[in-house]
Coordinates of C-alpha atoms and ligand atoms in Angstrom, one line a residue:
M24 CA -33.7 -16.5 23.9
K25 CA -31.0 -16.7 26.3
K26 CA -28.4 -14.8 26.2
V27 CA -24.5 -16.0 26.7
Y28 CA -21.4 -13.6 27.6
A29 CA -18.0 -14.3 26.6
C30 CA -15.0 -12.2 28.0
F31 CA -12.2 -12.4 25.1
T32 CA -8.6 -11.4 26.3
T33 CA -6.3 -11.7 23.6
D34 CA -4.9 -10.0 20.1
V35 CA -5.2 -13.4 18.1
I36 CA -8.2 -15.4 17.8
H37 CA -7.1 -19.3 17.8
E38 CA -9.4 -22.2 17.5
G39 CA -9.6 -22.3 21.4
H40 CA -11.9 -18.9 20.9
L41 CA -13.6 -20.3 17.6
N42 CA -14.6 -23.5 20.5
I43 CA -15.9 -21.3 22.9
I44 CA -18.1 -19.3 20.5
K45 CA -19.2 -22.4 19.2
E46 CA -20.6 -24.4 22.7
A47 CA -22.0 -20.6 23.6
Q48 CA -24.3 -20.7 20.4
K49 CA -25.9 -24.2 21.6
F50 CA -27.4 -22.0 24.7
G51 CA -29.0 -18.8 22.6
E52 CA -27.6 -15.3 21.7
V53 CA -23.9 -14.7 21.8
V54 CA -22.5 -11.4 23.5
V55 CA -18.2 -10.8 23.4
G56 CA -16.8 -8.6 25.8
V57 CA -13.5 -7.4 24.8
L58 CA -11.3 -6.4 27.8
S59 CA -10.6 -2.7 28.0
D60 CA -6.8 -1.8 27.7
S61 CA -7.0 -0.1 31.2
A62 CA -7.6 -4.2 32.5
L63 CA -5.8 -6.1 30.1
I64 CA -2.9 -4.3 31.8
R65 CA -4.3 -4.3 35.2
F66 CA -3.9 -8.2 33.8
N67 CA -0.9 -8.2 32.4
R68 CA -2.2 -8.7 28.9
F69 CA -0.5 -5.9 28.0
P70 CA -2.5 -5.6 23.9
T71 CA -0.1 -5.2 21.3
I72 CA -3.0 -4.2 18.9
S73 CA -5.3 -1.3 19.6
L74 CA -9.0 -1.6 21.0
D75 CA -10.4 -1.1 17.8
D76 CA -8.3 -3.8 15.8
R77 CA -9.4 -5.7 19.1
I78 CA -13.5 -5.1 18.1
G79 CA -12.7 -5.8 14.6
L80 CA -11.5 -9.6 15.6
I81 CA -14.2 -10.4 17.2
K82 CA -16.8 -8.6 14.7
N83 CA -15.2 -10.9 11.8
I84 CA -16.5 -14.1 13.4
E85 CA -19.8 -15.1 12.6
G86 CA -22.5 -15.9 15.3
I87 CA -22.1 -13.1 17.5
S88 CA -24.8 -11.1 18.0
E89 CA -22.9 -7.8 19.4
V90 CA -19.5 -6.7 20.6
I91 CA -19.0 -4.9 23.9
I92 CA -16.3 -3.5 25.7
Q93 CA -15.9 -5.0 29.1
E94 CA -13.7 -2.3 31.2
D95 CA -12.9 -4.2 34.3
V96 CA -11.6 -8.0 34.7
M97 CA -14.0 -8.8 37.5
Y98 CA -17.7 -8.9 36.0
D99 CA -19.8 -6.9 38.4
E100 CA -20.3 -4.2 35.8
V101 CA -20.8 -6.2 32.5
I102 CA -23.2 -8.6 34.1
N103 CA -25.5 -5.9 35.9
K104 CA -25.6 -4.0 32.2
I105 CA -26.3 -7.1 29.9
R106 CA -27.7 -9.5 32.7
P107 CA -26.7 -12.9 30.4
D108 CA -28.3 -15.9 31.4
Y109 CA -24.6 -17.9 30.6
V110 CA -21.3 -16.4 31.4
I111 CA -19.0 -19.6 29.2
H112 CA -15.7 -19.7 29.6
G113 CA -12.7 -22.5 29.6
D114 CA -12.2 -24.9 32.6
N115 CA -8.8 -23.5 33.4
W116 CA -10.2 -20.5 35.2
L117 CA -11.0 -23.2 37.8
Q118 CA -7.7 -23.0 39.4
G119 CA -5.0 -20.7 40.3
P120 CA -5.5 -16.4 40.0
T121 CA -8.1 -16.6 37.5
K122 CA -10.4 -18.9 39.9
A123 CA -10.9 -15.6 41.7
I124 CA -12.8 -14.1 38.4
R125 CA -14.3 -17.3 38.3
D126 CA -15.8 -16.8 41.9
N127 CA -16.7 -12.7 40.8
V128 CA -18.9 -14.2 38.2
E129 CA -20.3 -17.0 40.2
E130 CA -21.5 -14.6 42.9
C131 CA -23.0 -11.8 40.3
L132 CA -25.2 -14.4 38.5
K133 CA -26.1 -16.2 41.7
K134 CA -28.4 -13.2 42.1
Y135 CA -30.8 -13.5 39.0
G136 CA -30.5 -17.1 38.6
G137 CA -27.6 -17.2 36.3
K138 CA -25.0 -20.2 35.4
I139 CA -21.8 -20.7 34.4
I140 CA -20.7 -23.1 31.9
D141 CA -17.0 -24.1 32.1
I142 CA -15.8 -25.8 28.8
P143 CA -12.7 -27.9 28.3
Y144 CA -9.7 -25.4 27.5
T145 CA -8.0 -25.8 24.4
Y146 CA -4.2 -26.0 24.7
N147 CA -2.7 -27.8 21.6
S148 CA 0.4 -26.9 20.3
E149 CA -0.7 -24.1 17.9
V150 CA -2.8 -22.1 20.8
K151 CA 0.5 -22.1 22.6
R152 CA 2.3 -21.3 19.5
I153 CA 0.1 -18.5 19.5
D154 CA 0.5 -17.6 22.8
E155 CA 4.2 -17.9 23.1
R156 CA 4.6 -15.3 19.9
I157 CA 2.3 -13.1 22.2
K158 CA 4.6 -12.9 25.1
E159 CA 7.4 -12.7 22.5
K160 CA 6.2 -9.8 20.9
L161 CA 5.8 -8.0 24.1
A162 CA 9.3 -8.6 25.2
M163 CA 10.4 -7.2 22.1
P164 CA 12.2 -3.6 22.7
E165 CA 9.9 -1.6 20.7
F166 CA 6.9 -3.2 22.5
R167 CA 8.5 -3.3 26.1
R168 CA 9.9 0.1 25.9
K169 CA 7.0 2.5 25.8
R170 CA 5.2 0.5 28.0
L171 CA 6.1 2.4 31.3
R172 CA 4.8 5.4 29.5
Q173 CA 1.4 4.0 28.8
M174 CA 0.9 2.8 32.4
F175 CA 1.1 6.3 33.8
G176 CA -1.2 7.1 31.6
I177 CA -3.7 4.1 32.8
R178 CA -2.6 2.9 36.4
S179 CA -3.5 5.2 39.3
I180 CA 0.1 4.1 40.9
V181 CA 2.5 1.8 39.0
K182 CA 4.3 -0.8 41.5
A183 CA 7.6 -1.4 40.5
I184 CA 9.8 -4.4 42.3
E185 CA 13.9 -5.0 42.8
V186 CA 15.2 -7.9 40.4
H187 CA 19.0 -8.6 39.6
S188 CA 18.3 -11.6 37.7
G189 CA 16.9 -14.0 35.8
L190 CA 15.2 -15.7 38.5
T191 CA 14.3 -12.8 40.4
G192 CA 12.7 -11.3 37.4
L193 CA 10.3 -14.6 36.7
L194 CA 9.2 -13.6 40.2
A195 CA 8.5 -10.4 39.1
E196 CA 6.9 -11.4 36.6
K197 CA 4.5 -14.1 37.4
T198 CA 3.6 -13.4 40.9
V199 CA 0.0 -12.9 41.2
V200 CA -2.2 -12.6 44.1
E201 CA -5.7 -12.2 44.7
H202 CA -7.0 -9.8 47.2
D203 CA -10.2 -7.8 47.7
G204 CA -11.5 -9.7 44.9
E205 CA -9.2 -8.1 42.8
L206 CA -5.8 -9.4 40.6
D207 CA -3.2 -7.7 42.1
Q208 CA 0.9 -7.9 40.5
F209 CA 3.7 -5.9 39.7
D210 CA 3.7 -3.5 36.2
A211 CA 7.6 -2.9 36.4
M212 CA 10.9 -4.0 37.4
W213 CA 13.9 -2.3 38.7
I214 CA 17.3 -2.7 38.5
S215 CA 18.7 -1.7 41.4
S216 CA 22.8 -0.5 41.7
L217 CA 22.5 -2.1 45.6
C218 CA 20.7 -5.1 44.9
D219 CA 23.0 -5.5 41.1
S220 CA 26.0 -5.1 43.2
T221 CA 25.2 -7.2 46.1
A222 CA 24.0 -10.0 44.2
K223 CA 27.8 -9.4 42.9
G224 CA 29.0 -9.1 46.4
K225 CA 30.1 -5.4 45.8
P226 CA 29.7 -2.5 47.9
D227 CA 27.4 -0.1 46.1
I228 CA 29.9 2.7 44.7
E229 CA 29.0 2.9 41.0
L230 CA 32.0 0.0 41.2
V231 CA 30.0 -2.4 38.8
D232 CA 30.7 -1.4 35.7
M233 CA 27.8 -0.5 32.7
T234 CA 28.7 -3.8 30.8
S235 CA 28.2 -6.0 33.4
R236 CA 24.9 -4.3 34.4
F237 CA 23.5 -4.5 31.3
R238 CA 24.6 -8.2 31.1
T239 CA 21.7 -8.5 34.2
I240 CA 19.3 -6.5 32.2
D241 CA 19.6 -8.8 29.7
D242 CA 19.3 -11.9 31.5
V243 CA 16.1 -10.1 33.0
M244 CA 14.7 -9.6 29.7
E245 CA 15.6 -13.3 28.0
V246 CA 12.9 -14.4 30.6
T247 CA 10.5 -11.4 31.2
T248 CA 8.0 -9.1 29.0
K249 CA 7.3 -6.1 31.9
P250 CA 8.7 -2.7 31.5
I251 CA 12.5 -1.9 33.5
I252 CA 13.4 1.2 35.1
F253 CA 17.0 1.0 35.3
D254 CA 19.1 2.9 38.0
G255 CA 21.8 5.2 36.7
D256 CA 23.1 5.8 39.6
T257 CA 25.0 9.8 39.0
G258 CA 24.5 8.7 35.2
G259 CA 28.7 9.1 35.3
M260 CA 30.3 11.8 33.0
V261 CA 27.7 13.3 30.8
E262 CA 30.4 12.1 27.9
H263 CA 29.3 8.7 29.0
F264 CA 26.1 9.2 30.1
V265 CA 25.0 10.0 26.3
Y266 CA 26.7 6.4 25.5
T267 CA 24.1 4.6 28.3
V268 CA 21.5 6.7 27.1
R269 CA 21.6 5.5 24.0
S270 CA 22.6 1.6 25.0
L271 CA 19.2 1.4 27.0
E272 CA 17.3 2.4 25.0
R273 CA 18.0 0.2 22.3
M274 CA 17.6 -2.7 24.5
G275 CA 14.1 -1.6 25.5
V276 CA 14.6 -0.3 28.9
S277 CA 12.1 2.3 29.5
A278 CA 13.1 4.7 31.9
I279 CA 16.8 5.7 33.9
I280 CA 16.8 7.2 37.2
I281 CA 19.9 9.2 37.8
E282 CA 20.3 10.8 41.3
D283 CA 22.3 14.2 42.3
K284 CA 25.1 13.6 43.4
T285 CA 29.1 13.5 42.2
G286 CA 31.9 12.2 43.4
L287 CA 32.3 8.8 44.7
K288 CA 28.4 7.5 45.0
K289 CA 27.7 5.8 48.3
N290 CA 24.2 4.3 49.1
S291 CA 21.4 6.9 49.6
L292 CA 20.3 4.9 52.9
F293 CA 23.8 5.9 54.7
G294 CA 22.3 9.7 54.4
N295 CA 24.9 11.9 56.0
D296 CA 26.7 9.5 57.9
V297 CA 28.8 9.1 55.0
V298 CA 30.2 11.9 53.0
Q299 CA 27.8 12.2 49.8
M300 CA 27.9 15.2 47.6
Q301 CA 25.2 16.6 45.8
D302 CA 25.7 17.9 41.9
S303 CA 24.8 21.6 41.2
I304 CA 22.2 22.0 40.0
E305 CA 24.0 23.7 36.4
H306 CA 25.7 20.1 36.2
F307 CA 22.9 17.6 36.6
C308 CA 21.2 19.5 33.9
D309 CA 23.6 19.5 31.3
K310 CA 23.0 16.0 32.1
I311 CA 19.9 15.7 31.3
S312 CA 19.3 17.8 28.6
A313 CA 22.3 15.8 26.9
G314 CA 20.8 12.7 27.6
K315 CA 17.3 13.8 26.3
K316 CA 19.4 15.3 23.1
V317 CA 20.4 11.8 22.1
Q318 CA 17.8 10.1 22.8
L319 CA 16.0 8.2 19.4
T320 CA 12.1 7.8 20.7
D321 CA 9.3 9.3 22.4
D322 CA 9.4 6.5 24.7
F323 CA 12.1 6.4 26.8
M324 CA 12.1 7.9 30.1
I325 CA 15.5 10.2 31.7
I326 CA 13.7 10.8 35.0
A327 CA 16.0 12.9 37.9
R328 CA 16.6 11.9 41.0
I329 CA 16.7 14.4 44.1
E330 CA 19.1 13.7 47.0
S331 CA 18.3 17.2 48.8
L332 CA 16.2 15.4 51.5
I333 CA 18.4 12.6 51.9
L334 CA 21.0 15.1 52.7
E335 CA 18.9 17.1 54.8
K336 CA 18.9 20.2 52.6
G337 CA 15.0 20.8 53.3
I338 CA 12.3 20.7 50.9
E339 CA 12.6 23.8 49.3
D340 CA 16.0 23.0 47.9
A341 CA 14.1 19.8 46.5
L342 CA 11.2 21.6 44.6
K343 CA 14.2 24.2 43.8
R344 CA 16.0 21.5 41.8
A345 CA 12.9 19.5 40.3
R346 CA 11.9 22.4 38.6
A347 CA 15.4 23.3 37.6
Y348 CA 15.5 19.4 36.1
I349 CA 12.3 19.7 34.6
Q350 CA 12.7 22.6 32.5
A351 CA 16.3 20.4 31.3
G352 CA 13.5 17.6 30.4
A353 CA 13.5 15.4 33.0
D354 CA 10.8 13.3 32.0
G355 CA 9.9 12.4 36.0
I356 CA 10.9 13.1 39.1
M357 CA 11.9 10.5 42.1
I358 CA 12.1 12.2 45.3
H359 CA 13.8 10.5 47.9
S360 CA 13.9 9.9 51.7
R361 CA 15.6 8.2 54.6
E362 CA 13.4 9.2 57.2
K363 CA 11.0 6.9 58.4
D364 CA 7.9 9.1 59.1
P365 CA 6.7 10.0 55.3
S366 CA 5.5 13.6 56.2
E367 CA 8.5 14.8 54.9
I368 CA 7.5 13.3 51.4
F369 CA 4.4 13.9 51.4
A370 CA 5.0 17.8 51.9
F371 CA 7.3 17.3 49.2
C372 CA 5.0 15.7 46.9
D373 CA 1.7 18.1 47.7
A374 CA 4.0 20.9 47.4
F375 CA 5.2 19.6 44.4
R376 CA 1.4 19.2 42.6
L377 CA 0.4 22.4 43.6
E378 CA 2.4 23.7 41.0
N379 CA 3.1 20.7 38.8
K380 CA -0.3 17.9 37.8
E381 CA 1.4 16.1 35.3
T382 CA 5.2 15.3 35.4
P383 CA 5.2 11.8 36.8
L384 CA 6.6 11.3 40.7
V385 CA 8.5 8.6 41.8
V386 CA 9.2 7.5 45.5
V387 CA 11.2 4.6 46.9
P388 CA 9.6 3.5 50.8
T389 CA 12.0 1.2 52.0
A390 CA 12.6 3.6 55.2
F391 CA 9.3 5.1 55.0
N392 CA 7.9 1.5 54.8
S393 CA 4.3 1.7 56.7
V394 CA 3.1 4.1 53.6
T395 CA 0.6 2.1 51.2
E396 CA 0.1 2.6 47.7
N397 CA -3.1 4.3 48.2
E398 CA -1.4 7.1 50.8
L399 CA 1.4 7.7 48.0
A400 CA -1.4 7.9 44.8
F401 CA -3.0 10.4 47.1
H402 CA -0.3 12.4 47.6
G403 CA 0.0 12.4 43.7
V404 CA 2.9 9.7 43.6
N405 CA 2.7 7.8 40.2
L406 CA 5.5 5.5 40.4
V407 CA 5.8 3.1 43.7
I408 CA 9.6 1.0 43.3
Y409 CA 10.5 -1.9 46.0
A410 CA 14.1 -1.2 45.7
N411 CA 15.5 -3.8 47.7
Q412 CA 13.1 -6.5 49.4
L413 CA 13.7 -9.7 47.2
T414 CA 17.3 -9.7 48.1
R415 CA 17.2 -8.9 51.6
S416 CA 14.6 -11.5 52.0
A417 CA 16.6 -14.1 50.0
F418 CA 19.6 -13.1 51.8
P419 CA 18.8 -14.0 55.6
A420 CA 16.9 -17.2 54.4
M421 CA 20.2 -18.6 52.6
Q422 CA 22.5 -17.4 55.6
Q423 CA 20.4 -19.5 58.0
T424 CA 20.5 -22.7 55.8
A425 CA 24.0 -22.4 55.1
E426 CA 24.8 -22.0 59.1
D427 CA 22.1 -25.2 59.7
I428 CA 23.7 -27.4 56.6
L429 CA 27.4 -26.3 59.2
R430 CA 25.2 -26.9 62.3
F431 CA 23.4 -30.4 61.4
H432 CA 25.9 -32.0 59.3
R433 CA 23.7 -32.3 57.0
A434 CA 20.6 -30.7 55.1
Q435 CA 17.9 -32.5 56.8
E436 CA 17.1 -30.0 59.6
V437 CA 16.6 -27.4 56.4
D438 CA 14.6 -29.3 54.3
G439 CA 11.1 -28.2 55.7
R440 CA 12.2 -24.9 55.3
L441 CA 13.3 -25.4 50.8
M442 CA 11.0 -24.9 47.8
P443 CA 10.8 -28.1 46.3
I444 CA 12.8 -28.6 43.0
K445 CA 9.4 -29.2 41.6
N446 CA 8.1 -25.8 42.0
I447 CA 11.4 -23.9 41.3
I448 CA 11.0 -26.1 38.1
T449 CA 7.4 -24.7 36.9
L450 CA 8.6 -21.2 37.4
I451 CA 11.1 -21.7 34.6
D452 CA 9.3 -21.6 31.2
E453 CA 11.0 -24.4 28.5
L454 CA 10.5 -23.4 24.8
Ligands
SPV13 C1 18.8 1.2 44.9 O1 18.0 0.7 44.9 O2 19.7 0.9 44.2 C2 18.4 2.3 45.2 C3 17.8 3.3 45.9 O3 19.2 3.5 44.3 S1 18.6 3.4 47.5 O4 19.0 2.3 47.9 O5 16.9 3.7 48.5 O6 19.2 4.5 47.6
MG14 MG1 21.0 2.8 43.6

């Protein structure tokens, strides 16, 4: 008897899956792999039910001889283990980012003469409805909120990118690239105070009020499912901060990062070139504890951002603050620096990890942009935030276009640099 293998990455069995199984049975005994939680998360298919329940779903289908767990999106391990004669899949993987997976399967099977069976992908209104339902569920506050915490346990380093609108949210949601045989994408989104303010033509001095910041979050949430980390600036007055925590938690935001500054906040990347005041440890601890006290779920995170390196107060001061903030209830520590050389960040992370193995560590490598994610992970960093690169790449491109239209008195000269309208439309989902 020949062996046919299919991997399922779903929480709901629909006609398409049943069709794959029916076709598979024509070729031999059918083994189905259920993709593990970590692989699904890496693949941006965050599970809405447990692995056991997903295995249960498949076991309930008739005509399957074995159900196994596939640990990775790529098939190397599973194919080596069960050596199927055939791997069956919908033909939608012949193009797009999932083609990298098909190429991987082809490579693995070639070694011993196994074959791929591509069957017509079932995409009717019912399958579309089920897909949409899963997506809508992931966008609901109770699912979205906990995803960041869950990810910390699973991903060696979580990657967030700045978003400030529905469109930039869609880019964070949908951009996938194949790199070294792996599919890579962002895990989370950062609502930067700098970029949210810049998009509104305002300085980054806590001038854009919370109602407006929440409106930005809502625009992003409307069209995405990935977890959101909110740049809460100083968090404001303790009496106000507690309301911010409640609102963000209710909306389904996963974390707020607040920085230990006080008075008129200026962007950290100015460092000591402008007057900036660091908060006292006591007062900032009070703010953290007040926020933790009003929180209603275990999912939401308050991450304390330490400005000691920005304000040139040294690593010892940063470490002392980290200890105090964690003691006050902080769920994570962000350490910031505006040095091009990452050595002070590494020194802090190494020292911090010597005394604390658990608390998530966050960095924003805008200045020290030569560091790779692997290097950061090696020094114990759990979350890397690319805090402003979308805004900074869009602005010069728009500026150049505006100048060229003025220069040439028409738009033809700029057209070669523009995204065709059709491509913009394909990015945007319609109900
Ligand atoms: C932001 O993105 O607004 C930040 C990070 O707070 S930084 O600009 O580096 O201070
Ligand atoms: Mg900010």
